[in-house]
Short mmCIF file of C-alpha atoms in Angstrom, two decimals:
data_model
loop_
_atom_site.label_atom_id
_atom_site.label_comp_id
_atom_site.label_asym_id
_atom_site.label_seq_id
_atom_site.Cartn_x
_atom_site.Cartn_y
_atom_site.Cartn_z
CA UNK R 1 -16.94 -2.30 -17.00
CA UNK R 2 -13.73 -2.01 -20.05
CA UNK R 3 -10.57 -1.87 -19.00
CA UNK R 4 -8.69 0.98 -18.57
CA UNK R 5 -4.82 2.49 -17.70
CA UNK R 6 -4.51 5.18 -15.35
CA UNK R 7 -3.76 7.52 -18.57
CA UNK R 8 -7.21 6.84 -19.34
CA UNK R 9 -8.21 7.71 -15.41
CA UNK R 10 -6.65 11.42 -16.46
CA UNK R 11 -3.02 10.08 -14.59
CA UNK R 12 0.09 9.84 -16.66
CA UNK R 13 3.15 8.13 -15.42
CA UNK R 14 6.96 6.76 -17.22
CA UNK R 15 6.18 4.38 -14.45
CA UNK R 16 2.90 2.76 -14.60
CA UNK R 17 4.25 0.03 -16.98
CA UNK R 18 6.97 -0.53 -14.78
CA UNK R 19 3.90 -0.58 -11.62
CA UNK R 20 1.37 -2.93 -13.72
CA UNK R 21 4.14 -5.57 -15.36
CA UNK R 22 4.28 -8.79 -13.72
CA UNK R 23 1.41 -8.83 -12.03
CA UNK R 24 0.37 -12.15 -10.42
CA UNK R 25 -2.30 -12.80 -7.20
CA UNK R 26 0.25 -11.90 -4.76
CA UNK R 27 1.58 -8.41 -6.11
CA UNK R 28 -2.14 -7.12 -6.94
CA UNK R 29 -0.90 -4.11 -4.64
CA UNK R 30 0.60 -2.23 -7.08
CA UNK R 31 -2.23 -1.02 -8.54
CA UNK R 32 -3.27 0.17 -5.41
CA UNK R 33 -0.25 1.72 -4.66
CA UNK R 34 0.53 3.27 -8.09
CA UNK R 35 -2.99 5.44 -7.57
CA UNK R 36 -2.29 6.54 -4.24
CA UNK R 37 1.05 7.44 -5.67
CA UNK R 38 -0.61 9.82 -8.08
CA UNK R 39 -3.36 11.26 -5.43
CA UNK R 40 -0.54 12.25 -3.21
CA UNK R 41 2.23 14.50 -3.40
CA UNK R 42 4.67 14.17 0.25
CA UNK R 43 6.19 11.20 1.63
CA UNK R 44 6.04 7.69 1.13
CA UNK R 45 6.58 4.86 3.78
CA UNK R 46 6.50 1.12 3.83
CA UNK R 47 6.08 -1.27 6.36
CA UNK R 48 7.86 -4.70 5.47
CA UNK R 49 9.40 -4.72 2.21
CA UNK R 50 10.31 -7.16 -0.62
CA UNK R 51 10.59 -7.77 -4.14
CA UNK R 52 6.93 -6.69 -5.23
CA UNK R 53 7.41 -3.03 -3.59
CA UNK R 54 10.27 -1.67 -2.69
CA UNK R 55 12.24 -1.05 -5.87
CA UNK R 56 9.25 -0.03 -7.68
CA UNK R 57 8.50 2.38 -4.65
CA UNK R 58 11.90 3.60 -4.57
CA UNK R 59 12.43 4.37 -7.89
CA UNK R 60 9.04 6.13 -8.44
CA UNK R 61 9.62 8.41 -5.18
CA UNK R 62 13.25 9.19 -6.57
CA UNK R 63 11.99 10.25 -9.81
CA UNK R 64 9.33 12.01 -8.41
CA UNK R 65 11.74 13.92 -5.71
CA UNK R 66 9.51 12.22 -2.98
CA UNK R 67 10.77 11.51 0.45
CA UNK R 68 10.47 7.52 0.67
CA UNK R 69 11.20 5.35 3.71
CA UNK R 70 11.34 1.55 3.85
CA UNK R 71 10.96 -0.37 7.32
CA UNK R 72 11.43 -4.13 8.09
CA UNK R 73 11.71 -6.38 10.92
CA UNK R 74 13.64 -9.29 9.29
CA UNK R 75 16.92 -8.23 9.31
CA UNK R 76 18.17 -10.00 5.68
CA UNK R 77 15.53 -8.85 4.31
CA UNK R 78 16.36 -5.35 5.40
CA UNK R 79 19.69 -5.63 3.87
CA UNK R 80 18.08 -6.84 0.47
CA UNK R 81 16.09 -4.00 0.03
CA UNK R 82 17.89 -1.53 1.57
CA UNK R 83 15.22 -0.75 4.27
CA UNK R 84 15.54 0.41 7.55
CA UNK R 85 15.92 -2.34 10.37
CA UNK R 86 13.19 -2.28 12.46
CA UNK R 87 13.16 -3.81 16.20
CA UNK R 88 9.99 -3.24 17.26
CA UNK R 89 6.98 -2.65 14.80
CA UNK R 90 4.80 0.14 18.28
CA UNK R 91 8.12 2.21 18.04
CA UNK R 92 6.62 5.52 18.04
CA UNK R 93 9.27 6.24 15.76
CA UNK R 94 7.74 5.10 12.61
CA UNK R 95 4.34 7.10 12.89
CA UNK R 96 5.05 10.35 11.01
CA UNK R 97 3.36 12.22 9.09
CA UNK R 98 2.62 11.03 5.32
CA UNK R 99 1.09 10.86 1.90
CA UNK R 100 1.21 6.72 1.92
CA UNK R 101 1.58 4.13 3.95
CA UNK R 102 1.94 0.56 2.80
CA UNK R 103 1.66 -1.98 5.05
CA UNK R 104 2.70 -5.08 3.97
CA UNK R 105 5.28 -6.47 7.47
CA UNK R 106 5.39 -9.18 9.58
CA UNK R 107 4.02 -10.43 11.83
CA UNK R 108 0.57 -10.55 10.18
CA UNK R 109 -1.18 -10.15 13.26
CA UNK R 110 0.41 -6.60 13.89
CA UNK R 111 -0.61 -4.87 10.38
CA UNK R 112 -4.27 -4.00 11.70
CA UNK R 113 -1.89 -1.93 15.04
CA UNK R 114 -0.11 -0.19 12.46
CA UNK R 115 -3.05 0.72 10.02
CA UNK R 116 -5.08 2.64 13.30
CA UNK R 117 -1.44 4.46 14.36
CA UNK R 118 -1.29 5.81 10.89
CA UNK R 119 -4.77 6.44 10.08
CA UNK R 120 -3.66 10.22 12.14
CA UNK R 121 -0.94 10.58 9.97
CA UNK R 122 -1.20 9.07 6.60
CA UNK R 123 -3.69 10.76 3.74
CA UNK R 124 -3.61 7.10 2.59
CA UNK R 125 -3.30 3.82 3.87
CA UNK R 126 -2.42 0.79 1.37
CA UNK R 127 -2.90 -2.62 3.23
CA UNK R 128 -1.83 -5.73 1.61
CA UNK R 129 -2.75 -8.98 2.16
CA UNK R 130 -6.24 -8.04 2.90
CA UNK R 131 -8.49 -10.74 0.87
CA UNK R 132 -11.93 -12.53 1.90
CA UNK R 133 -11.03 -15.49 3.88
CA UNK R 134 -7.27 -15.24 3.60
CA UNK R 135 -4.75 -17.44 5.46
CA UNK R 136 -3.27 -14.97 7.83
CA UNK R 137 -5.13 -13.37 10.79
CA UNK R 138 -4.75 -9.21 9.88
CA UNK R 139 -7.63 -8.24 11.40
CA UNK R 140 -8.39 -5.66 8.93
CA UNK R 141 -12.03 -5.61 9.79
CA UNK R 142 -11.53 -4.04 13.15
CA UNK R 143 -9.93 -0.92 11.09
CA UNK R 144 -11.70 -0.82 8.02
CA UNK R 145 -15.21 1.33 10.02
CA UNK R 146 -12.15 4.25 10.97
CA UNK R 147 -12.41 5.57 7.62
CA UNK R 148 -14.14 7.53 4.93
CA UNK R 149 -12.84 6.44 2.44
CA UNK R 150 -12.07 2.80 1.35
CA UNK R 151 -11.11 0.82 -2.14
CA UNK R 152 -10.43 -2.82 -1.89
CA UNK R 153 -8.53 -4.43 -4.96
CA UNK R 154 -9.08 -8.32 -5.81
CA UNK R 155 -10.43 -9.07 -2.23
CA UNK R 156 -12.32 -12.55 -3.75
CA UNK R 157 -10.08 -12.99 -6.98
CA UNK R 158 -8.25 -15.47 -4.76
CA UNK R 159 -4.61 -14.78 -4.33
CA UNK R 160 -3.63 -11.57 -2.45
CA UNK R 161 -5.66 -8.92 -2.20
CA UNK R 162 -5.74 -5.16 -1.04
CA UNK R 163 -7.61 -2.32 0.65
CA UNK R 164 -6.78 1.37 0.39
CA UNK R 165 -8.01 3.43 3.65
CA UNK R 166 -8.07 7.17 3.82
CA UNK R 167 -10.30 9.95 5.85
CA UNK R 168 -8.81 12.77 3.66
CA UNK R 169 -9.02 11.78 0.07
CA UNK R 170 -12.35 10.27 -1.99
CA UNK R 171 -10.73 6.76 -2.80
CA UNK R 172 -14.57 5.79 -3.55
CA UNK R 173 -14.70 6.70 -7.23
CA UNK R 174 -12.70 4.64 -8.91
CA UNK R 175 -14.87 1.91 -7.58
CA UNK R 176 -15.94 -0.61 -10.32
CA UNK R 177 -13.28 0.80 -12.85
CA UNK R 178 -10.71 -2.36 -13.73
CA UNK R 179 -6.97 -1.56 -14.36
CA UNK R 180 -4.85 -5.39 -14.69
CA UNK R 181 -6.97 -8.16 -13.48
CA UNK R 182 -9.58 -7.18 -10.71
CA UNK R 183 -11.55 -4.10 -10.43
CA UNK R 184 -11.78 -1.71 -8.19
CA UNK R 185 -14.20 -2.67 -5.24
CA UNK R 186 -15.67 -2.78 -1.70
#
C-alpha cells in the first residue's frame, strides 16, 4: 500500500508533524497514539512517562482541551516529566474511565496486568514494546484475546513495536495502511 498521512485518512491535525517527526525504532508508538487520540475525545492516561511520549501527549491534550494524567514509578523520571509518582501499579486509584491509555511502564512484566485492568475503562489502550520476539517479558499474548479490535505497528520490523487494543472502536479498518516507516498490521 502507498504511504498515508493522517490527513489523507480524513484526520487533519496541527500536531501530526510533531508526533511523526524523528520516529526511530524506539518511538514507534507515536503513530498509534496519534490515531487513538483522533478516534476518541476524552481523558488520556499515560502509564510510564518518557521523552518519546509525555511532552507530545501533554501538548496535544492541552491544545485540544483534554485532561492528561501521566503516572511514573521512577521518582527521577516522574519529576523530569512532570508526572505523578506511583509507588504501586496495582493501586485502584490509577484505573478510571478514559479515552486513551498508553501503557509503557516498568516493570515491563506488569504491563499485561495494567492492560487487563484498563480493558473495562479505556476506549483504546496503546501498549508499547509489543514486538514479536522482543527482549522483555510483557506477556501481551495473555490479554490480546480479551479485545475485539486489535491494530499493531512495527511488530516484526526491528526495534520496539506497539499494539492498540479496543472493545469499543474498530481499529482494524486501518490494517494495511502505512504511516511512517511501518504498516499497521496484526
